[in-house]
CSV table of C-alpha atoms in Angstrom, one decimal:
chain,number,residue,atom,x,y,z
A,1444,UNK,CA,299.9,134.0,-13.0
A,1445,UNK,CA,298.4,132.2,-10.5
A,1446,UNK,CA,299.0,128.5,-8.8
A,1447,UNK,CA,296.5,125.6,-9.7
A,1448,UNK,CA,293.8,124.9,-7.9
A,1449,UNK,CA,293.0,120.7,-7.8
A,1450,UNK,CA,289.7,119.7,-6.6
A,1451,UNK,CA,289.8,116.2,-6.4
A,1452,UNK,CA,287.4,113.0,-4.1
A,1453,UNK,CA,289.7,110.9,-2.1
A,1454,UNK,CA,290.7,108.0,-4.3
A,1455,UNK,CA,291.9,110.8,-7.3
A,1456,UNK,CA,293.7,112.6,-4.3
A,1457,UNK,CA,295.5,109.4,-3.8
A,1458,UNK,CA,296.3,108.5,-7.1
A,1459,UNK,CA,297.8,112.6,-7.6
A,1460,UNK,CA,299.9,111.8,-3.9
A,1461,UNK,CA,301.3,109.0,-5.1
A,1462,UNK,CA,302.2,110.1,-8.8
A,1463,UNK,CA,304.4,112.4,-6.9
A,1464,UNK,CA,305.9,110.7,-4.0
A,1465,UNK,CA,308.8,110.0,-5.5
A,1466,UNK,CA,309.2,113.5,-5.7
A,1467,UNK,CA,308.6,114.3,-2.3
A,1468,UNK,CA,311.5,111.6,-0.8
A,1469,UNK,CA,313.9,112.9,-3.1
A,1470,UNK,CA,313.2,116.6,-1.7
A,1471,UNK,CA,312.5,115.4,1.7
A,1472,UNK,CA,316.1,114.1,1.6
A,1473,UNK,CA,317.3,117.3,0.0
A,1474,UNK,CA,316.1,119.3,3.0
A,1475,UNK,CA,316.9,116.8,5.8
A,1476,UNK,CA,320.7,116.4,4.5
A,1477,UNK,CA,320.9,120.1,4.7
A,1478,UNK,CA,322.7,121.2,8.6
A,1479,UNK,CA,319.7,123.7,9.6
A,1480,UNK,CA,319.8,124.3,13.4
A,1481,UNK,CA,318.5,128.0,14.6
A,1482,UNK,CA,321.6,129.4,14.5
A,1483,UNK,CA,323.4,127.8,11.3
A,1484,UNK,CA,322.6,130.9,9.1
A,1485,UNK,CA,324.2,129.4,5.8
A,1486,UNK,CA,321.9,126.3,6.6
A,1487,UNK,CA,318.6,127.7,6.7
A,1488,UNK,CA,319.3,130.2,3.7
A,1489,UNK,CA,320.3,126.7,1.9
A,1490,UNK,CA,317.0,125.3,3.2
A,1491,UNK,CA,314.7,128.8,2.5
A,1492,UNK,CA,316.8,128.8,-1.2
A,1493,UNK,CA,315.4,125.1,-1.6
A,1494,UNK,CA,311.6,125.9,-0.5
A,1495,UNK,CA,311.9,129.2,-2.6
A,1496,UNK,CA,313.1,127.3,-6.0
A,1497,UNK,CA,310.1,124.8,-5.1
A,1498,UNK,CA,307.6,127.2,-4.8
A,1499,UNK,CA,309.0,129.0,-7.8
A,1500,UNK,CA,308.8,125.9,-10.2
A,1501,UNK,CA,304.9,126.1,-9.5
A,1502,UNK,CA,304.4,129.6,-10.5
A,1503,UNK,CA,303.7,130.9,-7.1
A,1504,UNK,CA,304.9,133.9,-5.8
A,1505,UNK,CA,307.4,134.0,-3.4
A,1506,UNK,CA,309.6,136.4,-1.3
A,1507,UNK,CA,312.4,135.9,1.5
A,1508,UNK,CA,312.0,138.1,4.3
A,1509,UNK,CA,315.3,138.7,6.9
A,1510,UNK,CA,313.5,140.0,9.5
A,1511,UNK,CA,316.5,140.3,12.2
A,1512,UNK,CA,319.7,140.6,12.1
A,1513,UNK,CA,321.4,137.0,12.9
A,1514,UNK,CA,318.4,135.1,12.8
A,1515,UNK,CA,317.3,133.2,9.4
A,1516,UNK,CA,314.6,133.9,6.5
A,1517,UNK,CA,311.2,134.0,6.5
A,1518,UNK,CA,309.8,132.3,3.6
A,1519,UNK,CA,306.6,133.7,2.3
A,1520,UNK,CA,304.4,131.6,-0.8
A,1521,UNK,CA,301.3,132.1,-2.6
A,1522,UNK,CA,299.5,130.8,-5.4
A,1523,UNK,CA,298.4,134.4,-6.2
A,1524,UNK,CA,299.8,137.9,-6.8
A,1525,UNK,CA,299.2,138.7,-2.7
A,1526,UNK,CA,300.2,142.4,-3.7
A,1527,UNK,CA,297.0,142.6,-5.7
A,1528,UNK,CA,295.3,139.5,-4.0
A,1529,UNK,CA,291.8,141.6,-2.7
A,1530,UNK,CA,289.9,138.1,-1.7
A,1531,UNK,CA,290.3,135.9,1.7
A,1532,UNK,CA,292.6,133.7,1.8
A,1533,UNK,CA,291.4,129.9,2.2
A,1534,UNK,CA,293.9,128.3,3.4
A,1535,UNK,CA,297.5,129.4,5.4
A,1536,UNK,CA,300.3,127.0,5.7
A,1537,UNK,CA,303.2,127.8,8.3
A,1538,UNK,CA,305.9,125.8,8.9
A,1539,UNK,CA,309.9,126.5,9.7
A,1540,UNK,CA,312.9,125.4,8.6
A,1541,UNK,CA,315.6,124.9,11.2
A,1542,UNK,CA,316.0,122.0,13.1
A,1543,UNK,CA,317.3,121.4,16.9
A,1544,UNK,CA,320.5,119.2,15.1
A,1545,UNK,CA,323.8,120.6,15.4
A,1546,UNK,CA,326.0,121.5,12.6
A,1547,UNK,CA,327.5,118.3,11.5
A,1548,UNK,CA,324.5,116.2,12.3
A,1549,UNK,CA,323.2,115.7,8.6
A,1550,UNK,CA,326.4,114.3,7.9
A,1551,UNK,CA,326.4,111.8,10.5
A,1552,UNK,CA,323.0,110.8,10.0
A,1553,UNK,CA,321.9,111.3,6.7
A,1554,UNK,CA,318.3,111.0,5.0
A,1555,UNK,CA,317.9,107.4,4.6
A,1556,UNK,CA,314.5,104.6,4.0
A,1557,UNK,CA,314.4,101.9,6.6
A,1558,UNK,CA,311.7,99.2,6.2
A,1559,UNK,CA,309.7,102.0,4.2
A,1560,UNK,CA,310.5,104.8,7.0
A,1561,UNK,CA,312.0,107.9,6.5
A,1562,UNK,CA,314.9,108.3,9.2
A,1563,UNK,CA,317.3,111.4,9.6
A,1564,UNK,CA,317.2,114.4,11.5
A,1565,UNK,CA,314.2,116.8,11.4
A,1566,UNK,CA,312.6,113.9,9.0
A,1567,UNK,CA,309.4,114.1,10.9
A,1568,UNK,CA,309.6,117.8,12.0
């Protein structure tokens, strides 16, 4: 099975964006209220889990890599099978999932909207 592809002219783009936005808050404050500093292990499983269940819901392919020891998941996603994927890829994403907050941080400064701005830490990370 592979992903959906949208092709779409600006103003149809914006009207898809903002049939979903309420979406993407209410996962934007799922991951920000989740403690994910580089070396908060539980954390950035809790985060990868998130992205994985995401990615998942869409009918993408996905698979966690632990790479090293002590050190969190690598998150790999694709809209196609890439085990029997034979084309070029037209477009690669990379991102990561731990934040410079210490444990504890998320609790002490939550995900929250302030004058139509997103505010907690990693919010704009």
């Amino acid at each position: 099975m592979s992903g959906v592809q949208v092709f779409l002219e600006k103003d149809d783009m914006n009207d898809y964006i903002a049939t979903r936005y309420d979406q993407f808050l209410q996962d934007l404050e799922t991951v920000v209220n989740i403690d994910s500093a580089s070396d908060h292990l539980p954390g950035l499983a809790q985060v990868a889990a998130f992205f994985e269940r995401r990615f998942s819901a869409l009918g993408w392919y996905v698979n966690t890599h632990w790479f090293l020891e002590g050190f969190g998941p690598c998150l790999q996603s694709s809209n196609v099978n890439p085990e029997s994927f034979q084309g070029p890829y037209d477009l690669l994403c990379l991102g990561h999932i731990d934040t410079v907050f210490p444990e504890g941080t998320a609790q002490e400064r939550p995900f929250r909207l302030v004058n139509g701005r997103a505010l907690g830490p990693g919010v704009a990370d």
